[in-house]
Amino acid sequence: MQNKGLIKVFAILFGIVSLYQLSFTFLANKVEDEAKEYSERKVTDNDARLKATIERKYLDSVANKDIIDLGVAKYTYNDVRDKEMNLGLDLKGGINAILQVSVKEVLRNLSNDSKNEAFNKALEAADDKQKSSNANYLDLFFEEFELIAGNTKLSDPAIFGTKALSDKISFDENNISVRETLQKEINSSIGTAFEVLRSRIDKFGVASPNIQRIGNSGRIQIELPGAKDIERVTTLITSKAELQFWEVYSNAEVLQYLSVANSKSIELLKDTSITEKVKDSVKKDDIDDLLGASIDSTVVNQKMLFSYLSPMQSQLSSTIGYAKVLDTATVNNLLNRKEIRDLLPNELRYVKFLWDYKSFSTQPAGTDNSDFEANELVALYAIKSNRNDIAPLEGDVILDASQVFSQMNKPEVSMTMNSGASKAWAKLTTDLAAQQNKFIAVVLDNNVYTAPTVNNAITGGSTSISGGSMTIEEAEDIATVLKAGKLPAAARIIQIEVVGPSLGQEAIDASFLSFGLAILLVLLWMILYYGKAGLYANIALIVNILFIFGILASFNAVLTLPGIAGIILTIGMSVDANVIIFERIKESLFRNKGLKQSVDEGFSIKGALSAIIDANITTLLTGIVLYVFGTGPIKGFALTLMIGIATSLFTAVFITRLLIDGAINKNSKLTFNTSISKGWFQNINMEFLNKRKIAYVISGAIIIGGLISIFSIGLKQGVDFKGGRSFVVRFDQDMNSTKVAETLKDAFGTAPEVKTYGTPNQLKITTVYRIDDEGQDVDEQVQNTLFTGLKSYLGNTTYENFKPGFEKEGSGVMSYIKVEPTIADDIKTDALYAVFGSLLIVFLYILLRFRKISFSIGAVVAVFHDVLIVLAVFSITYNFMPFDMEIGQSFIAAILTVVGYSLNDTVVIFDRIREFTGTHPEWKYSDVVDKALSSTLGRTINTSLTTLLVMLAIFAFGGDSIKGFMFALIVGVIVGTYSSLFVATPIMYDTSKKEEKNK
């Protein structure tokens, strides 16, 4: 081998750089462990939220302190954190969400909320079509408008031919041209939304946040590993930040109307169309002091508005009443009924009712607050709106916003307005102060944050938002969204995955255990099989692992649980490369060639190198397809797989060669076997082709049986393919899944799918309950419904501790996934593209490499065979297997990995067939094929065995969330090994014979 010195220098420098990069991860972990220990000492009552807050404050306090001094450079904790290897959601916990910016709302805004019938019908039709289509929303709208509009054009003054768009859309412009302009405006709005969200997230304070646009779909992906306060994150990223200042009616001004509305509601509530179950009214003893008076008990027990809303009567206030959190929807429904709106007097004609941003408990501090529904109240306000529902002051008027403390040392948000808004604010407050006892509300995203009395004019363009129970974090988040600016349209979470930190830590522990066991098994096997040469391969393998982690750390790549699986898979591939080389060396030694000559042949292109390169390229192509079409953890798997292929090639070919050449130069006797393995897989001469018809029958029977199962029993689709919500809930005791499903049937209307997940005290609960409902509060309400349904099993667990996020020691949601049906269809379509795309790419590569279409046909038929059998196994066994066997994105990743592995095996065999065809032209082609299969059998079994050992270790100890993924790989490796011998090669042989006949 030439340039040994250069390779040694490169390997040493690369190793040093890798260790240097990984050192930052160890240092960052050391500081974070110290922060965790500090919070554990400070908090003794297991308050996870408080622990997280203290931990964050500790890290903030050391953020800019030097923690390492190298003499030539010093590094603070922030510096070290920026250079550490990032852990993904499944290892660190956190949130991964895809937001859909409402293109419909952008179009409405551009049309100035057009009332044109064709326009609005086209929007409604586009909404319906988008549920079952992955087409661009604007394309769907345009198609529907063309069908409905007749002679009406998009440039009509009643639609987009408005004064505001006159410089972009001319009167009577054709629809195609208007559509191009609209697409530009939509892209601009999505770009603005992206920048606003990025600005908010940058201020959130988590390590390595990731935000990226997904094409021109209006979708934005946000990943925040390590985020624990999930509710806070979702509020931050979905808040539109629409700030408005409104005059407010006092309770005295609306009390008479509420009384009349209450009387009318008695009549309306006899109507069975209002299906909300009537709950007991808020108890008199709970809020007597708050309201100063109560409704007569004989009236309260009747169905009426005041059964849900307790009016404020005792003193003049901007609050007009209070309701339970879960009764707000019923109150809204009643107050918005046409029959009740018709009772409004002229002076209240345009009133609108908004709730306070925050609920509060009527229970005294320190008492048991597990009964969330009965104790949480929220205030209602009557806003003085107008015909056009335009606030006296609204829009992007805030120049600066920050969290400060009031004179009473309570958190509040200080705001500075621009000059125009300052004048309007001064006039508004001057007018209200002159009228006396008038209130003004500061409204953010249709929630009232404060509604104080205006006693004096406020000049200078400054004001503040405050609330009696506002926390520092809430004030910081409000300041953040105001400073970043408002979103141009609402952003709705259409897909979300939440992993609690407790589950993340368990995944890390399980991963390291499986990783260590897998490496140990491979190291022992290589020494057992190849002796001293196996030891050299093991050294190269350890160097390979160091390089992989070093590269991940250097490029701030994210390490995920599937990513660790990808690394372990590359261990098998690294071993495979050494196995191919060592087997070729053994063949040369068997033919009585010298050791040095045999080693040279083994490492040459004519020897093992050609097969190694071909096999790795096919797997690399699979990895590229996975990376392009995958998201989140799948990308992590693909990335580590691709990095592993590159480093495996280098270490197996160059590092192993350096070590073997060094041993040869020292006159070391290398036999490439041990006393145990000597003679294994030698002098094999099997007639594989004679058995191909039997193999065809066996494979055909399994595939037919599998297809029958798939079309009759079906496959268990995951929520990412069918839509829905899936919760992993841990309990303090072992659970009966059937009993829990029956219990939850009352809460959800239909029984959800409930299955034991890993341990007997952990359940995976999947439901489609309210998955089609839109609204910022729907997720919270579904989660609350789940809590209510499970309450009898949760002991003393409060709703706050039940919700995902923060470390958990008792019962609660460990992880949570939601996928709306619209994006589920897109995910499924992308998955199909990924599978067929990879097959097409591999087909073309093999055709290019082997120059015969029969080779491509054999490889692709074998791959289809492997995929169908894996699907068949999943269809037949998913009902009784003790782990998840869902068909989702992770399963597609497994399928594509099986494709890569199967092709890897097949290409090595095809390479030997091509070699034997050239060196033994006098042989019959059937003999060439049988001899090639026999000569590679040792390598095939050896590689499959080591790969299976690795995968079985991960399957046994790698954690619950990855068991289905690994089971698919295990089945795939077994089937792939079989198909490369008994399907791919025989099919190639039969099609090549037909080619010869047709010539």
Short mmCIF file of C-alpha atoms in Angstrom, two decimals, residues 749-997:
data_model
loop_
_atom_site.label_atom_id
_atom_site.label_comp_id
_atom_site.label_asym_id
_atom_site.label_seq_id
_atom_site.Cartn_x
_atom_site.Cartn_y
_atom_site.Cartn_z
CA GLY A 749 -67.22 8.68 22.75
CA THR A 750 -65.56 5.65 21.13
CA ALA A 751 -63.04 3.27 22.66
CA PRO A 752 -59.44 4.25 21.86
CA GLU A 753 -56.76 1.73 21.00
CA VAL A 754 -54.93 0.83 24.22
CA LYS A 755 -51.90 -1.44 24.34
CA THR A 756 -49.23 -2.26 26.90
CA TYR A 757 -46.07 -0.39 25.95
CA GLY A 758 -42.90 -2.02 27.27
CA THR A 759 -43.53 -2.56 30.98
CA PRO A 760 -46.95 -3.64 32.37
CA ASN A 761 -47.43 -0.25 34.07
CA GLN A 762 -47.12 1.68 30.83
CA LEU A 763 -49.81 2.04 28.16
CA LYS A 764 -49.90 3.50 24.66
CA ILE A 765 -53.30 5.14 24.10
CA THR A 766 -54.19 6.09 20.51
CA THR A 767 -57.34 7.99 19.60
CA VAL A 768 -58.81 10.06 16.77
CA TYR A 769 -61.01 12.00 19.23
CA ARG A 770 -61.44 15.60 17.92
CA ILE A 771 -58.53 15.22 15.50
CA ASP A 772 -60.38 17.23 12.83
CA ASP A 773 -61.21 20.10 15.22
CA GLU A 774 -59.22 23.29 14.83
CA GLY A 775 -58.43 25.82 17.51
CA GLN A 776 -55.56 26.63 19.85
CA ASP A 777 -57.26 25.03 22.88
CA VAL A 778 -58.29 21.70 21.32
CA ASP A 779 -55.07 19.86 22.24
CA GLU A 780 -55.35 21.04 25.84
CA GLN A 781 -59.00 19.99 26.01
CA VAL A 782 -58.26 16.51 24.60
CA GLN A 783 -55.44 16.09 27.09
CA ASN A 784 -57.76 17.17 29.90
CA THR A 785 -60.39 14.69 28.71
CA LEU A 786 -57.76 11.93 28.84
CA PHE A 787 -56.81 12.97 32.38
CA THR A 788 -60.48 12.95 33.44
CA GLY A 789 -61.01 9.50 31.90
CA LEU A 790 -57.92 8.04 33.62
CA LYS A 791 -58.47 9.80 36.94
CA SER A 792 -59.49 6.67 38.82
CA TYR A 793 -56.12 5.06 37.97
CA LEU A 794 -53.88 8.07 38.71
CA GLY A 795 -54.08 8.28 42.49
CA ASN A 796 -53.02 11.71 43.74
CA THR A 797 -51.47 12.81 40.44
CA THR A 798 -52.55 16.39 39.61
CA TYR A 799 -53.36 17.55 36.11
CA GLU A 800 -50.20 19.71 36.04
CA ASN A 801 -48.03 16.68 36.87
CA PHE A 802 -49.95 14.47 34.44
CA LYS A 803 -49.16 16.66 31.41
CA PRO A 804 -46.05 15.84 29.33
CA GLY A 805 -42.77 17.60 30.09
CA PHE A 806 -40.55 17.82 33.17
CA GLU A 807 -39.12 14.80 35.00
CA LYS A 808 -41.75 12.40 36.34
CA GLU A 809 -41.53 10.07 39.30
CA GLY A 810 -45.19 8.99 39.38
CA SER A 811 -48.01 8.66 36.89
CA GLY A 812 -48.22 10.88 33.82
CA VAL A 813 -47.79 11.30 30.07
CA MET A 814 -44.25 10.26 29.10
CA SER A 815 -44.57 11.11 25.42
CA TYR A 816 -47.21 12.37 23.02
CA ILE A 817 -47.69 12.45 19.24
CA LYS A 818 -50.35 14.26 17.23
CA VAL A 819 -50.67 14.13 13.46
CA GLU A 820 -53.58 15.75 11.64
CA PRO A 821 -55.08 13.72 8.75
CA THR A 822 -53.97 16.31 6.15
CA ILE A 823 -50.27 15.91 6.88
CA ALA A 824 -50.68 12.16 7.51
CA ASP A 825 -51.62 11.73 3.84
CA ASP A 826 -48.55 13.73 2.82
CA ILE A 827 -46.27 11.61 5.05
CA LYS A 828 -47.67 8.41 3.56
CA THR A 829 -47.19 9.72 0.00
CA ASP A 830 -43.60 10.77 0.74
CA ALA A 831 -42.92 7.33 2.22
CA LEU A 832 -44.10 5.61 -0.98
CA TYR A 833 -41.96 7.96 -3.06
CA ALA A 834 -38.98 7.09 -0.85
CA VAL A 835 -39.43 3.32 -1.31
CA PHE A 836 -40.01 3.37 -5.07
CA GLY A 837 -37.41 6.10 -5.57
CA SER A 838 -34.74 4.04 -3.84
CA LEU A 839 -35.63 0.96 -5.89
CA LEU A 840 -35.38 2.92 -9.13
CA ILE A 841 -32.01 4.44 -8.17
CA VAL A 842 -30.58 1.05 -7.19
CA PHE A 843 -31.95 -0.57 -10.36
CA LEU A 844 -30.17 2.03 -12.48
CA TYR A 845 -26.92 1.79 -10.49
CA ILE A 846 -26.73 -2.00 -10.80
CA LEU A 847 -27.57 -1.76 -14.52
CA LEU A 848 -24.76 0.78 -14.95
CA ARG A 849 -22.30 -1.26 -12.89
CA PHE A 850 -22.97 -4.76 -14.26
CA ARG A 851 -24.12 -3.80 -17.78
CA LYS A 852 -26.84 -6.47 -17.78
CA ILE A 853 -30.51 -5.88 -17.14
CA SER A 854 -30.83 -9.39 -15.69
CA PHE A 855 -28.69 -8.32 -12.71
CA SER A 856 -30.96 -5.33 -12.08
CA ILE A 857 -34.11 -7.43 -12.39
CA GLY A 858 -32.77 -10.07 -10.00
CA ALA A 859 -31.80 -7.45 -7.39
CA VAL A 860 -35.09 -5.53 -7.58
CA VAL A 861 -37.27 -8.68 -7.52
CA ALA A 862 -35.37 -9.85 -4.43
CA VAL A 863 -35.93 -6.48 -2.77
CA PHE A 864 -39.68 -6.62 -3.52
CA HIS A 865 -39.66 -10.17 -2.13
CA ASP A 866 -38.01 -9.00 1.10
CA VAL A 867 -40.34 -6.02 1.55
CA LEU A 868 -43.47 -8.14 0.98
CA ILE A 869 -42.35 -10.76 3.49
CA VAL A 870 -41.58 -8.15 6.15
CA LEU A 871 -45.03 -6.62 5.54
CA ALA A 872 -46.59 -10.08 5.76
CA VAL A 873 -44.89 -10.80 9.09
CA PHE A 874 -46.10 -7.48 10.49
CA SER A 875 -49.65 -8.09 9.27
CA ILE A 876 -49.85 -11.61 10.72
CA THR A 877 -48.22 -10.90 14.09
CA TYR A 878 -49.10 -7.33 15.13
CA ASN A 879 -52.15 -8.44 17.13
CA PHE A 880 -50.22 -10.56 19.62
CA MET A 881 -46.66 -9.19 19.68
CA PRO A 882 -45.83 -7.53 23.05
CA PHE A 883 -44.44 -4.40 21.40
CA ASP A 884 -45.55 -1.79 18.86
CA MET A 885 -45.65 -2.97 15.25
CA GLU A 886 -47.07 0.15 13.66
CA ILE A 887 -46.51 1.02 10.01
CA GLY A 888 -45.17 4.55 10.07
CA GLN A 889 -42.11 6.60 9.21
CA SER A 890 -39.80 4.47 11.36
CA PHE A 891 -41.05 1.34 9.63
CA ILE A 892 -40.33 2.88 6.22
CA ALA A 893 -36.81 3.66 7.44
CA ALA A 894 -36.47 0.01 8.45
CA ILE A 895 -37.78 -1.14 5.05
CA LEU A 896 -35.29 1.06 3.20
CA THR A 897 -32.50 -0.23 5.43
CA VAL A 898 -33.56 -3.78 4.60
CA VAL A 899 -33.45 -2.77 0.93
CA GLY A 900 -29.90 -1.48 1.41
CA TYR A 901 -28.77 -4.56 3.34
CA SER A 902 -30.33 -7.02 0.90
CA LEU A 903 -28.70 -5.21 -2.02
CA ASN A 904 -25.39 -5.16 -0.15
CA ASP A 905 -25.52 -8.96 0.08
CA THR A 906 -26.71 -9.38 -3.50
CA VAL A 907 -24.08 -7.07 -5.01
CA VAL A 908 -21.22 -8.97 -3.32
CA ILE A 909 -22.51 -12.20 -4.89
CA PHE A 910 -23.07 -10.56 -8.29
CA ASP A 911 -19.55 -9.15 -8.15
CA ARG A 912 -18.13 -12.65 -7.66
CA ILE A 913 -20.30 -13.99 -10.51
CA ARG A 914 -18.94 -11.28 -12.79
CA GLU A 915 -15.38 -12.12 -11.72
CA PHE A 916 -15.79 -15.87 -12.27
CA THR A 917 -17.42 -15.23 -15.66
CA GLY A 918 -14.26 -13.39 -16.75
CA THR A 919 -11.71 -15.80 -15.25
CA HIS A 920 -13.48 -19.07 -16.18
CA PRO A 921 -15.02 -18.54 -19.64
CA GLU A 922 -14.93 -22.30 -20.27
CA TRP A 923 -17.36 -23.07 -17.40
CA LYS A 924 -21.08 -23.48 -17.89
CA TYR A 925 -22.91 -20.37 -16.66
CA SER A 926 -24.84 -22.43 -14.10
CA ASP A 927 -21.51 -23.70 -12.68
CA VAL A 928 -20.19 -20.11 -12.57
CA VAL A 929 -23.21 -19.03 -10.55
CA ASP A 930 -23.10 -22.01 -8.16
CA LYS A 931 -19.35 -21.62 -7.58
CA ALA A 932 -19.73 -17.88 -6.95
CA LEU A 933 -22.52 -18.50 -4.42
CA SER A 934 -20.50 -21.23 -2.69
CA SER A 935 -17.36 -19.11 -2.49
CA THR A 936 -19.20 -16.19 -0.90
CA LEU A 937 -21.25 -18.31 1.50
CA GLY A 938 -18.74 -17.89 4.32
CA ARG A 939 -18.85 -14.13 3.98
CA THR A 940 -22.68 -14.12 3.69
CA ILE A 941 -23.27 -16.18 6.85
CA ASN A 942 -20.50 -14.43 8.79
CA THR A 943 -21.79 -10.93 8.01
CA SER A 944 -25.41 -11.86 8.60
CA LEU A 945 -24.55 -13.45 11.93
CA THR A 946 -22.58 -10.45 13.22
CA THR A 947 -25.29 -8.05 12.01
CA LEU A 948 -27.97 -10.15 13.69
CA LEU A 949 -26.00 -10.24 16.94
CA VAL A 950 -25.85 -6.46 16.87
CA MET A 951 -29.56 -6.08 16.10
CA LEU A 952 -30.65 -8.61 18.71
CA ALA A 953 -28.68 -6.69 21.33
CA ILE A 954 -30.47 -3.45 20.37
CA PHE A 955 -33.83 -5.26 20.23
CA ALA A 956 -33.37 -6.76 23.69
CA PHE A 957 -31.97 -3.70 25.48
CA GLY A 958 -32.54 -0.68 23.22
CA GLY A 959 -35.78 0.66 24.66
CA ASP A 960 -39.50 0.26 23.88
CA SER A 961 -39.75 2.95 21.20
CA ILE A 962 -37.30 1.17 18.90
CA LYS A 963 -38.40 -2.48 19.26
CA GLY A 964 -40.76 -2.47 16.25
CA PHE A 965 -38.09 -0.77 14.14
CA MET A 966 -35.46 -3.34 15.14
CA PHE A 967 -37.85 -6.29 14.68
CA ALA A 968 -38.41 -5.19 11.09
CA LEU A 969 -34.63 -5.03 10.56
CA ILE A 970 -34.09 -8.47 12.12
CA VAL A 971 -36.73 -10.06 9.88
CA GLY A 972 -35.29 -8.11 6.93
CA VAL A 973 -31.71 -9.31 7.52
CA ILE A 974 -32.82 -12.95 7.75
CA VAL A 975 -35.00 -12.66 4.66
CA GLY A 976 -32.40 -10.56 2.81
CA THR A 977 -29.70 -13.19 3.40
CA TYR A 978 -32.03 -15.91 2.12
CA SER A 979 -33.16 -13.89 -0.92
CA SER A 980 -29.65 -13.00 -2.06
CA LEU A 981 -28.90 -16.74 -2.29
CA PHE A 982 -32.23 -18.20 -3.39
CA VAL A 983 -34.14 -15.39 -5.11
CA ALA A 984 -31.91 -12.62 -6.51
CA THR A 985 -29.30 -14.90 -8.08
CA PRO A 986 -31.74 -17.51 -9.49
CA ILE A 987 -33.96 -14.75 -10.95
CA MET A 988 -30.85 -13.17 -12.49
CA TYR A 989 -29.86 -16.56 -13.93
CA ASP A 990 -33.32 -17.28 -15.39
CA THR A 991 -33.67 -13.81 -16.96
CA SER A 992 -30.14 -13.98 -18.41
CA LYS A 993 -31.04 -17.28 -20.10
CA LYS A 994 -34.07 -15.60 -21.64
CA GLU A 995 -31.84 -12.76 -22.80
CA GLU A 996 -29.56 -15.26 -24.53
CA LYS A 997 -32.54 -16.96 -26.22
#
